[in-house]
Amino acid sequence: MGDQKENINYQDENQPKHNVQEKRDTAAQDKQCCTPDEKEKPHSASNKSEFSDPVYKEIALANGHINRMSKIELSAKLAELKLETRGVKDVLKKRLKSYYKKQKLMQTVQTESISNDTYYKYICVVDFEATCEESNPPGYLHEIIEFPVVLVNTHTLEIEDSFQQYVKPEVNSQLSDFCVQLTGITQETVDKADTFPNVLQKVVDWLKEKELGTKHKYAVLTDGSWDMSKFLNIQCHISHIRYPQFAKKWINIRKAYGNFYKVPRTQTKLTTMLGNLGMKYDGRPHCGLDDSRNIARIAMRMLQDGCVLRVNERMHAGQLMSVSSKAPVEGAPPPHCPHSRN
Protein backbone atom coordinates (compact mmCIF):
# COMPACT_ATOMS: atom_id res chain seq x y z
CA MET A 1 0.00 0.00 0.00
CA GLY A 2 3.04 2.24 -0.41
CA ASP A 3 3.41 5.19 2.00
CA GLN A 4 -0.18 4.67 3.23
CA LYS A 5 1.27 1.92 5.44
CA GLU A 6 2.74 4.66 7.59
CA ASN A 7 -0.83 5.56 8.59
CA ILE A 8 -2.00 2.07 9.56
CA ASN A 9 -1.83 0.83 13.13
CA TYR A 10 -2.96 -2.34 14.78
CA GLN A 11 -5.57 -3.25 17.39
CA ASP A 12 -3.31 -6.19 18.33
CA GLU A 13 -0.63 -8.18 16.57
CA ASN A 14 -3.14 -9.61 14.10
CA GLN A 15 -5.69 -6.79 13.68
CA PRO A 16 -4.56 -3.52 12.04
CA LYS A 17 -6.18 -0.07 12.18
CA HIS A 18 -5.07 3.53 11.36
CA ASN A 19 -2.78 6.31 12.64
CA VAL A 20 -0.85 7.17 15.83
CA GLN A 21 -0.37 3.91 17.72
CA GLU A 22 1.15 2.12 14.71
CA LYS A 23 4.05 4.54 14.68
CA ARG A 24 4.78 3.57 18.27
CA ASP A 25 4.39 -0.13 17.46
CA THR A 26 6.60 0.15 14.37
CA ALA A 27 9.26 2.12 16.24
CA ALA A 28 9.39 -0.59 18.87
CA GLN A 29 9.39 -3.21 16.14
CA ASP A 30 12.30 -1.50 14.38
CA LYS A 31 14.19 -1.37 17.67
CA GLN A 32 13.58 -5.09 18.19
CA CYS A 33 14.49 -5.98 14.60
CA CYS A 34 17.67 -3.94 14.47
CA THR A 35 20.15 -6.36 15.94
CA PRO A 36 23.55 -5.13 17.17
CA ASP A 37 25.39 -6.71 14.27
CA GLU A 38 23.42 -4.52 11.86
CA LYS A 39 25.11 -1.44 13.33
CA GLU A 40 28.67 -0.40 12.64
CA LYS A 41 31.00 -1.40 15.43
CA PRO A 42 34.76 -1.68 15.89
CA HIS A 43 36.37 -4.82 14.48
CA SER A 44 37.48 -7.33 17.07
CA ALA A 45 41.08 -8.49 17.31
CA SER A 46 40.18 -11.61 15.35
CA ASN A 47 39.08 -9.44 12.44
CA LYS A 48 42.08 -7.12 12.40
CA SER A 49 44.16 -9.33 10.13
CA GLU A 50 41.33 -9.37 7.61
CA PHE A 51 41.63 -5.61 7.19
CA SER A 52 45.42 -5.26 7.56
CA ASP A 53 45.99 -5.36 3.79
CA PRO A 54 47.23 -1.95 2.50
CA VAL A 55 44.27 -1.84 0.11
CA TYR A 56 41.98 -0.96 3.03
CA LYS A 57 44.15 2.05 3.87
CA GLU A 58 43.79 3.16 0.26
CA ILE A 59 40.01 2.73 0.50
CA ALA A 60 39.94 4.76 3.74
CA LEU A 61 41.94 7.56 2.10
CA ALA A 62 39.61 7.54 -0.92
CA ASN A 63 36.58 7.68 1.38
CA GLY A 64 38.05 10.67 3.22
CA HIS A 65 38.59 12.48 -0.06
CA ILE A 66 35.04 11.68 -1.21
CA ASN A 67 33.63 13.00 2.09
CA ARG A 68 35.24 16.39 1.36
CA MET A 69 33.79 16.66 -2.16
CA SER A 70 30.90 18.98 -2.97
CA LYS A 71 27.79 17.68 -4.70
CA ILE A 72 28.94 19.29 -7.97
CA GLU A 73 32.32 17.55 -7.68
CA LEU A 74 30.64 14.24 -6.88
CA SER A 75 28.33 14.52 -9.89
CA ALA A 76 31.25 15.41 -12.16
CA LYS A 77 33.33 12.45 -10.99
CA LEU A 78 30.39 10.04 -11.36
CA ALA A 79 29.73 11.36 -14.86
CA GLU A 80 33.42 10.88 -15.70
CA LEU A 81 33.14 7.25 -14.55
CA LYS A 82 29.90 6.85 -16.54
CA LEU A 83 27.90 6.17 -13.36
CA GLU A 84 24.43 7.40 -12.40
CA THR A 85 24.59 11.07 -11.32
CA ARG A 86 21.07 11.48 -9.89
CA GLY A 87 20.40 11.55 -6.16
CA VAL A 88 21.04 13.60 -3.02
CA LYS A 89 24.63 14.25 -1.89
CA ASP A 90 24.78 11.35 0.60
CA VAL A 91 23.60 8.91 -2.09
CA LEU A 92 26.22 10.21 -4.54
CA LYS A 93 28.95 9.77 -1.90
CA LYS A 94 27.87 6.20 -1.17
CA ARG A 95 27.76 5.40 -4.90
CA LEU A 96 31.27 6.70 -5.50
CA LYS A 97 32.67 4.97 -2.39
CA SER A 98 31.14 1.65 -3.43
CA TYR A 99 32.64 1.99 -6.90
CA TYR A 100 36.17 2.69 -5.63
CA LYS A 101 35.95 -0.05 -2.99
CA LYS A 102 34.95 -2.62 -5.59
CA GLN A 103 37.69 -1.48 -7.98
CA LYS A 104 40.40 -1.63 -5.30
CA LEU A 105 39.36 -5.04 -4.05
CA MET A 106 39.09 -6.41 -7.57
CA GLN A 107 42.70 -5.33 -8.11
CA THR A 108 43.76 -7.44 -5.11
CA VAL A 109 41.70 -10.45 -6.27
CA GLN A 110 39.56 -10.46 -3.13
CA THR A 111 36.19 -10.33 -4.83
CA GLU A 112 34.75 -13.63 -3.63
CA SER A 113 33.73 -12.34 -0.20
CA ILE A 114 32.87 -8.75 -1.02
CA SER A 115 31.54 -8.78 -4.58
CA ASN A 116 28.27 -6.87 -4.87
CA ASP A 117 26.77 -9.62 -7.01
CA THR A 118 23.67 -10.69 -5.16
CA TYR A 119 23.17 -14.24 -3.93
CA TYR A 120 19.69 -14.27 -5.50
CA LYS A 121 19.25 -14.27 -9.26
CA TYR A 122 15.69 -13.05 -8.86
CA ILE A 123 13.87 -10.80 -6.42
CA CYS A 124 10.07 -10.89 -6.19
CA VAL A 125 8.72 -7.50 -5.15
CA VAL A 126 5.31 -7.70 -3.43
CA ASP A 127 3.15 -4.79 -2.27
CA PHE A 128 -0.40 -5.73 -1.30
CA GLU A 129 -3.45 -3.52 -1.37
CA ALA A 130 -6.00 -4.22 1.34
CA THR A 131 -9.46 -3.18 2.47
CA CYS A 132 -9.45 -0.10 4.68
CA GLU A 133 -11.63 2.60 6.19
CA GLU A 134 -10.79 6.26 6.68
CA SER A 135 -11.15 5.61 10.40
CA ASN A 136 -11.08 1.89 11.13
CA PRO A 137 -13.38 0.62 13.90
CA PRO A 138 -11.95 -1.60 16.66
CA GLY A 139 -11.31 -5.13 15.44
CA TYR A 140 -11.34 -4.15 11.76
CA LEU A 141 -9.61 -6.76 9.59
CA HIS A 142 -7.67 -5.66 6.53
CA GLU A 143 -8.20 -8.16 3.70
CA ILE A 144 -5.91 -8.36 0.68
CA ILE A 145 -7.67 -7.12 -2.46
CA GLU A 146 -4.69 -6.92 -4.84
CA PHE A 147 -1.79 -9.37 -5.08
CA PRO A 148 1.00 -8.06 -7.35
CA VAL A 149 4.45 -9.54 -7.93
CA VAL A 150 7.23 -7.84 -9.89
CA LEU A 151 10.12 -10.07 -10.94
CA VAL A 152 13.55 -8.38 -10.90
CA ASN A 153 16.54 -10.03 -12.57
CA THR A 154 19.49 -9.02 -10.35
CA HIS A 155 22.02 -9.87 -13.07
CA THR A 156 20.54 -7.68 -15.79
CA LEU A 157 19.01 -5.16 -13.34
CA GLU A 158 15.75 -5.24 -15.26
CA ILE A 159 12.13 -6.01 -14.49
CA GLU A 160 11.68 -9.28 -16.31
CA ASP A 161 7.98 -9.93 -15.71
CA SER A 162 5.04 -9.09 -13.47
CA PHE A 163 1.92 -10.71 -12.04
CA GLN A 164 -1.30 -9.09 -10.84
CA GLN A 165 -4.55 -10.50 -9.53
CA TYR A 166 -7.38 -8.85 -7.63
CA VAL A 167 -8.91 -10.64 -4.66
CA LYS A 168 -12.52 -10.89 -3.47
CA PRO A 169 -12.78 -9.95 0.23
CA GLU A 170 -14.93 -12.20 2.40
CA VAL A 171 -15.32 -10.41 5.75
CA ASN A 172 -15.65 -6.80 4.54
CA SER A 173 -17.08 -7.61 1.14
CA GLN A 174 -18.25 -4.04 0.49
CA LEU A 175 -15.36 -1.65 -0.18
CA SER A 176 -15.50 1.72 1.54
CA ASP A 177 -15.51 4.89 -0.55
CA PHE A 178 -12.18 5.74 1.09
CA CYS A 179 -10.67 2.43 -0.06
CA VAL A 180 -11.93 2.85 -3.63
CA GLN A 181 -10.53 6.39 -3.84
CA LEU A 182 -7.21 5.39 -2.27
CA THR A 183 -6.50 2.25 -4.31
CA GLY A 184 -8.52 2.86 -7.47
CA ILE A 185 -9.94 -0.66 -7.07
CA THR A 186 -13.70 -0.73 -7.67
CA GLN A 187 -16.42 -2.84 -6.10
CA GLU A 188 -17.12 -4.42 -9.47
CA THR A 189 -13.46 -5.46 -9.78
CA VAL A 190 -13.37 -7.33 -6.47
CA ASP A 191 -16.84 -8.83 -6.96
CA LYS A 192 -15.56 -10.53 -10.12
CA ALA A 193 -12.27 -11.60 -8.52
CA ASP A 194 -11.25 -14.97 -7.06
CA THR A 195 -11.00 -15.60 -3.32
CA PHE A 196 -7.56 -15.41 -1.72
CA PRO A 197 -6.75 -19.16 -1.66
CA ASN A 198 -7.40 -19.38 -5.42
CA VAL A 199 -5.30 -16.29 -6.12
CA LEU A 200 -2.48 -17.64 -3.96
CA GLN A 201 -2.54 -20.84 -6.02
CA LYS A 202 -2.17 -18.73 -9.19
CA VAL A 203 0.81 -16.92 -7.62
CA VAL A 204 2.44 -20.24 -6.76
CA ASP A 205 1.85 -21.56 -10.30
CA TRP A 206 3.39 -18.38 -11.77
CA LEU A 207 6.46 -18.66 -9.52
CA LYS A 208 6.85 -22.31 -10.49
CA GLU A 209 6.74 -21.40 -14.19
CA LYS A 210 9.73 -19.13 -13.53
CA GLU A 211 11.55 -22.09 -11.89
CA LEU A 212 12.12 -20.07 -8.74
CA GLY A 213 13.48 -22.06 -5.83
CA THR A 214 14.37 -24.96 -8.13
CA LYS A 215 16.58 -23.69 -10.96
CA HIS A 216 16.96 -20.11 -9.71
CA LYS A 217 17.61 -18.74 -6.21
CA TYR A 218 15.19 -15.99 -5.26
CA ALA A 219 13.89 -13.89 -2.39
CA VAL A 220 10.75 -11.88 -1.66
CA LEU A 221 11.17 -8.13 -1.14
CA THR A 222 8.66 -5.74 0.45
CA ASP A 223 8.35 -2.06 1.34
CA GLY A 224 8.44 -2.50 5.12
CA SER A 225 7.35 -5.44 7.26
CA TRP A 226 3.57 -4.91 7.08
CA ASP A 227 2.85 -6.88 3.90
CA MET A 228 4.08 -10.20 5.24
CA SER A 229 3.93 -9.86 9.02
CA LYS A 230 0.47 -8.26 9.12
CA PHE A 231 -1.53 -8.35 5.88
CA LEU A 232 -0.55 -11.84 4.70
CA ASN A 233 -0.60 -13.21 8.24
CA ILE A 234 -4.12 -11.90 8.88
CA GLN A 235 -5.36 -13.00 5.45
CA CYS A 236 -4.19 -16.57 6.04
CA HIS A 237 -6.16 -16.67 9.29
CA ILE A 238 -9.27 -15.30 7.54
CA SER A 239 -8.91 -17.82 4.71
CA HIS A 240 -8.19 -20.71 7.12
CA ILE A 241 -4.90 -21.62 5.45
CA ARG A 242 -1.38 -21.93 6.79
CA TYR A 243 1.15 -19.20 6.18
CA PRO A 244 3.05 -20.02 2.92
CA GLN A 245 6.63 -21.20 3.49
CA PHE A 246 8.07 -19.23 0.56
CA ALA A 247 6.97 -15.95 2.17
CA LYS A 248 8.32 -16.61 5.68
CA LYS A 249 11.54 -14.69 5.00
CA TRP A 250 11.91 -11.50 3.03
CA ILE A 251 13.99 -8.41 2.34
CA ASN A 252 12.57 -5.29 4.02
CA ILE A 253 13.86 -2.65 1.59
CA ARG A 254 13.26 0.19 4.05
CA LYS A 255 15.64 -1.40 6.54
CA ALA A 256 18.17 -2.28 3.80
CA TYR A 257 17.99 1.26 2.35
CA GLY A 258 18.46 2.91 5.76
CA ASN A 259 21.42 0.69 6.64
CA PHE A 260 23.11 1.08 3.26
CA TYR A 261 22.76 4.83 2.79
CA LYS A 262 23.00 5.52 6.55
CA VAL A 263 19.76 7.49 6.76
CA PRO A 264 17.11 7.57 9.55
CA ARG A 265 13.80 5.72 9.31
CA THR A 266 12.04 9.00 8.41
CA GLN A 267 13.95 8.94 5.10
CA THR A 268 12.72 5.47 4.07
CA LYS A 269 9.20 6.17 2.82
CA LEU A 270 8.67 5.08 -0.78
CA THR A 271 8.46 8.56 -2.32
CA THR A 272 11.35 9.83 -0.17
CA MET A 273 13.62 6.95 -1.19
CA LEU A 274 12.78 7.58 -4.85
CA GLY A 275 13.44 11.31 -4.47
CA ASN A 276 16.76 10.81 -2.69
CA LEU A 277 17.84 8.54 -5.54
CA GLY A 278 16.89 11.19 -8.09
CA MET A 279 13.76 9.42 -9.31
CA LYS A 280 10.05 10.24 -9.36
CA TYR A 281 7.13 7.93 -8.71
CA ASP A 282 5.92 6.40 -11.96
CA GLY A 283 2.24 5.40 -12.09
CA ARG A 284 -0.70 5.61 -9.69
CA PRO A 285 0.14 5.70 -5.96
CA HIS A 286 -1.54 2.86 -4.01
CA CYS A 287 -1.98 0.73 -7.09
CA GLY A 288 -0.24 -2.40 -5.82
CA LEU A 289 1.40 -3.19 -9.16
CA ASP A 290 2.65 0.38 -9.66
CA ASP A 291 3.91 0.53 -6.07
CA SER A 292 5.74 -2.77 -6.63
CA ARG A 293 7.34 -1.49 -9.83
CA ASN A 294 8.59 1.63 -8.08
CA ILE A 295 9.95 -0.42 -5.18
CA ALA A 296 11.71 -2.56 -7.79
CA ARG A 297 13.30 0.58 -9.26
CA ILE A 298 14.73 1.41 -5.82
CA ALA A 299 16.04 -2.14 -5.39
CA MET A 300 17.74 -2.07 -8.79
CA ARG A 301 19.37 1.30 -8.06
CA MET A 302 20.62 -0.01 -4.70
CA LEU A 303 22.15 -3.04 -6.40
CA GLN A 304 23.73 -0.74 -8.95
CA ASP A 305 25.18 1.36 -6.12
CA GLY A 306 26.83 -1.71 -4.59
CA CYS A 307 24.28 -2.79 -1.99
CA VAL A 308 24.06 -6.52 -1.27
CA LEU A 309 20.35 -7.10 -0.74
CA ARG A 310 19.71 -10.04 1.56
CA VAL A 311 16.88 -11.37 3.71
CA ASN A 312 16.62 -9.30 6.90
CA GLU A 313 13.21 -10.25 8.36
CA ARG A 314 11.18 -13.40 8.92
CA MET A 315 8.06 -14.84 10.50
CA HIS A 316 8.53 -17.35 13.32
CA ALA A 317 5.62 -18.82 15.31
CA GLY A 318 3.40 -15.99 14.04
CA GLN A 319 5.81 -13.27 15.18
CA LEU A 320 7.96 -10.82 13.22
CA MET A 321 11.67 -11.34 13.84
CA SER A 322 14.92 -9.88 12.52
CA VAL A 323 17.39 -11.96 10.51
CA SER A 324 20.97 -11.28 11.56
CA SER A 325 23.33 -10.01 8.89
CA LYS A 326 25.72 -12.71 10.13
CA ALA A 327 23.25 -15.51 9.40
CA PRO A 328 23.91 -17.75 6.36
CA VAL A 329 22.32 -16.36 3.20
CA GLU A 330 19.49 -18.59 2.01
CA GLY A 331 17.07 -18.39 -0.89
CA ALA A 332 13.33 -18.85 -0.52
CA PRO A 333 12.14 -22.46 -0.82
CA PRO A 334 10.31 -23.76 -3.91
CA PRO A 335 6.80 -22.28 -3.82
CA HIS A 336 3.90 -24.46 -2.71
CA CYS A 337 0.35 -23.65 -1.71
CA PRO A 338 -0.16 -24.10 2.05
CA HIS A 339 -2.57 -26.65 3.53
CA SER A 340 -5.84 -25.66 5.17
CA ARG A 341 -5.84 -25.08 8.91
CA ASN A 342 -7.46 -27.79 11.00
XYZ file of C-alpha atoms in Angstrom:
342
model
C 0.000 0.000 0.000
C 3.042 2.244 -0.413
C 3.412 5.193 1.999
C -0.179 4.669 3.229
C 1.267 1.923 5.440
C 2.745 4.659 7.589
C -0.825 5.558 8.593
C -1.996 2.073 9.562
C -1.828 0.830 13.127
C -2.958 -2.338 14.781
C -5.569 -3.252 17.394
C -3.309 -6.188 18.329
C -0.627 -8.178 16.573
C -3.144 -9.609 14.100
C -5.687 -6.792 13.678
C -4.562 -3.521 12.036
C -6.183 -0.068 12.176
C -5.072 3.531 11.364
C -2.784 6.307 12.645
C -0.848 7.171 15.830
C -0.368 3.906 17.718
C 1.150 2.123 14.712
C 4.046 4.544 14.681
C 4.779 3.573 18.274
C 4.392 -0.132 17.457
C 6.603 0.145 14.375
C 9.263 2.124 16.238
C 9.392 -0.586 18.873
C 9.387 -3.206 16.137
C 12.302 -1.500 14.380
C 14.192 -1.375 17.668
C 13.583 -5.089 18.192
C 14.485 -5.975 14.603
C 17.674 -3.939 14.467
C 20.152 -6.360 15.944
C 23.554 -5.132 17.173
C 25.394 -6.706 14.273
C 23.419 -4.523 11.860
C 25.106 -1.441 13.333
C 28.666 -0.395 12.643
C 31.005 -1.397 15.428
C 34.765 -1.675 15.890
C 36.372 -4.819 14.484
C 37.479 -7.331 17.069
C 41.084 -8.493 17.313
C 40.185 -11.608 15.348
C 39.076 -9.435 12.445
C 42.078 -7.124 12.396
C 44.156 -9.332 10.126
C 41.325 -9.373 7.607
C 41.631 -5.606 7.189
C 45.417 -5.265 7.559
C 45.989 -5.355 3.794
C 47.233 -1.951 2.500
C 44.272 -1.844 0.114
C 41.981 -0.961 3.030
C 44.146 2.047 3.872
C 43.788 3.158 0.264
C 40.009 2.732 0.500
C 39.940 4.762 3.740
C 41.938 7.562 2.102
C 39.614 7.536 -0.919
C 36.575 7.685 1.376
C 38.050 10.666 3.220
C 38.592 12.484 -0.063
C 35.044 11.684 -1.213
C 33.634 13.000 2.086
C 35.240 16.388 1.360
C 33.793 16.662 -2.158
C 30.901 18.975 -2.974
C 27.786 17.685 -4.704
C 28.939 19.294 -7.973
C 32.321 17.549 -7.682
C 30.645 14.236 -6.878
C 28.332 14.516 -9.885
C 31.251 15.411 -12.155
C 33.332 12.452 -10.986
C 30.390 10.036 -11.358
C 29.735 11.358 -14.859
C 33.425 10.883 -15.701
C 33.136 7.246 -14.549
C 29.899 6.854 -16.542
C 27.904 6.172 -13.362
C 24.428 7.403 -12.398
C 24.588 11.072 -11.324
C 21.075 11.482 -9.886
C 20.396 11.552 -6.164
C 21.036 13.603 -3.020
C 24.625 14.247 -1.885
C 24.778 11.350 0.599
C 23.598 8.914 -2.091
C 26.217 10.205 -4.537
C 28.952 9.767 -1.904
C 27.867 6.198 -1.174
C 27.759 5.398 -4.902
C 31.271 6.701 -5.495
C 32.672 4.970 -2.389
C 31.138 1.652 -3.430
C 32.641 1.994 -6.903
C 36.171 2.692 -5.629
C 35.954 -0.053 -2.989
C 34.950 -2.624 -5.594
C 37.689 -1.481 -7.977
C 40.404 -1.628 -5.303
C 39.356 -5.039 -4.051
C 39.094 -6.413 -7.571
C 42.703 -5.333 -8.111
C 43.757 -7.438 -5.113
C 41.705 -10.453 -6.275
C 39.561 -10.458 -3.133
C 36.192 -10.331 -4.832
C 34.748 -13.627 -3.626
C 33.732 -12.343 -0.200
C 32.867 -8.746 -1.024
C 31.539 -8.782 -4.577
C 28.268 -6.868 -4.865
C 26.772 -9.618 -7.014
C 23.673 -10.686 -5.158
C 23.166 -14.238 -3.934
C 19.694 -14.267 -5.499
C 19.251 -14.273 -9.259
C 15.687 -13.046 -8.856
C 13.869 -10.799 -6.419
C 10.066 -10.891 -6.194
C 8.720 -7.500 -5.147
C 5.313 -7.699 -3.428
C 3.147 -4.789 -2.274
C -0.401 -5.735 -1.297
C -3.454 -3.515 -1.367
C -6.001 -4.225 1.337
C -9.461 -3.182 2.474
C -9.451 -0.098 4.681
C -11.627 2.597 6.192
C -10.795 6.256 6.679
C -11.147 5.609 10.402
C -11.078 1.891 11.134
C -13.376 0.616 13.896
C -11.953 -1.604 16.661
C -11.308 -5.130 15.437
C -11.343 -4.148 11.765
C -9.606 -6.758 9.587
C -7.669 -5.655 6.529
C -8.203 -8.160 3.697
C -5.906 -8.358 0.682
C -7.667 -7.124 -2.459
C -4.689 -6.916 -4.837
C -1.790 -9.372 -5.084
C 1.002 -8.063 -7.351
C 4.454 -9.544 -7.928
C 7.225 -7.836 -9.891
C 10.123 -10.071 -10.937
C 13.549 -8.381 -10.904
C 16.544 -10.027 -12.566
C 19.487 -9.021 -10.346
C 22.022 -9.871 -13.068
C 20.540 -7.676 -15.792
C 19.006 -5.156 -13.335
C 15.751 -5.245 -15.257
C 12.128 -6.005 -14.487
C 11.679 -9.281 -16.307
C 7.979 -9.928 -15.713
C 5.043 -9.094 -13.471
C 1.917 -10.714 -12.044
C -1.299 -9.093 -10.838
C -4.553 -10.504 -9.534
C -7.382 -8.855 -7.627
C -8.910 -10.644 -4.663
C -12.515 -10.892 -3.471
C -12.777 -9.946 0.231
C -14.928 -12.198 2.404
C -15.324 -10.411 5.748
C -15.647 -6.803 4.543
C -17.079 -7.611 1.142
C -18.251 -4.037 0.492
C -15.359 -1.654 -0.184
C -15.503 1.723 1.541
C -15.507 4.895 -0.547
C -12.180 5.741 1.088
C -10.674 2.430 -0.060
C -11.933 2.854 -3.633
C -10.529 6.390 -3.841
C -7.214 5.388 -2.275
C -6.498 2.251 -4.311
C -8.519 2.856 -7.471
C -9.944 -0.657 -7.068
C -13.705 -0.731 -7.674
C -16.417 -2.839 -6.096
C -17.121 -4.418 -9.475
C -13.462 -5.461 -9.782
C -13.368 -7.335 -6.467
C -16.841 -8.826 -6.960
C -15.565 -10.532 -10.122
C -12.266 -11.598 -8.520
C -11.255 -14.973 -7.055
C -10.998 -15.600 -3.321
C -7.561 -15.405 -1.722
C -6.755 -19.162 -1.656
C -7.401 -19.378 -5.416
C -5.299 -16.290 -6.122
C -2.482 -17.638 -3.960
C -2.541 -20.845 -6.020
C -2.166 -18.734 -9.190
C 0.806 -16.918 -7.620
C 2.440 -20.244 -6.764
C 1.853 -21.557 -10.297
C 3.390 -18.384 -11.765
C 6.465 -18.656 -9.523
C 6.850 -22.314 -10.486
C 6.741 -21.401 -14.189
C 9.729 -19.135 -13.526
C 11.547 -22.090 -11.894
C 12.120 -20.073 -8.738
C 13.481 -22.058 -5.825
C 14.371 -24.960 -8.128
C 16.582 -23.688 -10.961
C 16.964 -20.112 -9.710
C 17.613 -18.741 -6.207
C 15.187 -15.995 -5.260
C 13.895 -13.887 -2.386
C 10.747 -11.883 -1.655
C 11.165 -8.131 -1.142
C 8.665 -5.735 0.446
C 8.349 -2.059 1.338
C 8.439 -2.500 5.118
C 7.355 -5.442 7.260
C 3.570 -4.906 7.077
C 2.852 -6.878 3.900
C 4.079 -10.202 5.241
C 3.930 -9.864 9.024
C 0.474 -8.255 9.121
C -1.526 -8.350 5.884
C -0.554 -11.838 4.699
C -0.602 -13.208 8.244
C -4.124 -11.901 8.880
C -5.357 -13.004 5.449
C -4.190 -16.568 6.038
C -6.158 -16.666 9.287
C -9.270 -15.298 7.543
C -8.914 -17.825 4.714
C -8.185 -20.714 7.120
C -4.900 -21.622 5.452
C -1.384 -21.927 6.795
C 1.149 -19.202 6.180
C 3.047 -20.022 2.923
C 6.625 -21.199 3.491
C 8.074 -19.229 0.556
C 6.969 -15.949 2.169
C 8.315 -16.614 5.680
C 11.541 -14.688 5.003
C 11.913 -11.495 3.029
C 13.990 -8.407 2.340
C 12.574 -5.288 4.019
C 13.856 -2.653 1.593
C 13.265 0.187 4.052
C 15.643 -1.398 6.538
C 18.168 -2.275 3.800
C 17.993 1.262 2.354
C 18.462 2.907 5.755
C 21.422 0.688 6.642
C 23.112 1.076 3.259
C 22.762 4.826 2.788
C 22.998 5.520 6.551
C 19.758 7.495 6.763
C 17.114 7.569 9.548
C 13.799 5.725 9.312
C 12.043 8.995 8.407
C 13.947 8.940 5.102
C 12.716 5.471 4.074
C 9.202 6.167 2.818
C 8.667 5.077 -0.777
C 8.458 8.557 -2.321
C 11.353 9.830 -0.171
C 13.619 6.946 -1.192
C 12.783 7.583 -4.850
C 13.438 11.313 -4.465
C 16.756 10.806 -2.689
C 17.842 8.537 -5.544
C 16.894 11.195 -8.089
C 13.758 9.420 -9.313
C 10.051 10.240 -9.364
C 7.126 7.932 -8.707
C 5.915 6.400 -11.956
C 2.237 5.397 -12.095
C -0.701 5.613 -9.694
C 0.145 5.696 -5.962
C -1.540 2.865 -4.008
C -1.983 0.727 -7.088
C -0.236 -2.403 -5.824
C 1.402 -3.193 -9.160
C 2.649 0.380 -9.665
C 3.910 0.531 -6.069
C 5.742 -2.766 -6.630
C 7.342 -1.490 -9.834
C 8.593 1.633 -8.083
C 9.952 -0.416 -5.179
C 11.711 -2.564 -7.788
C 13.304 0.576 -9.255
C 14.730 1.414 -5.819
C 16.042 -2.145 -5.392
C 17.740 -2.070 -8.792
C 19.371 1.299 -8.056
C 20.621 -0.005 -4.701
C 22.153 -3.044 -6.400
C 23.728 -0.739 -8.955
C 25.179 1.357 -6.115
C 26.832 -1.710 -4.589
C 24.279 -2.789 -1.985
C 24.058 -6.519 -1.273
C 20.352 -7.103 -0.737
C 19.714 -10.038 1.558
C 16.879 -11.367 3.715
C 16.620 -9.297 6.904
C 13.209 -10.250 8.362
C 11.181 -13.402 8.917
C 8.063 -14.837 10.501
C 8.530 -17.349 13.319
C 5.617 -18.815 15.308
C 3.396 -15.988 14.039
C 5.812 -13.269 15.179
C 7.964 -10.819 13.220
C 11.673 -11.337 13.837
C 14.915 -9.881 12.515
C 17.388 -11.959 10.510
C 20.970 -11.281 11.559
C 23.327 -10.012 8.889
C 25.723 -12.706 10.129
C 23.248 -15.512 9.400
C 23.914 -17.748 6.364
C 22.324 -16.364 3.203
C 19.491 -18.590 2.005
C 17.071 -18.387 -0.892
C 13.331 -18.849 -0.518
C 12.142 -22.459 -0.824
C 10.308 -23.758 -3.912
C 6.797 -22.276 -3.817
C 3.898 -24.463 -2.707
C 0.350 -23.646 -1.715
C -0.165 -24.098 2.046
C -2.567 -26.647 3.533
C -5.835 -25.656 5.170
C -5.839 -25.078 8.911
C -7.461 -27.789 11.003
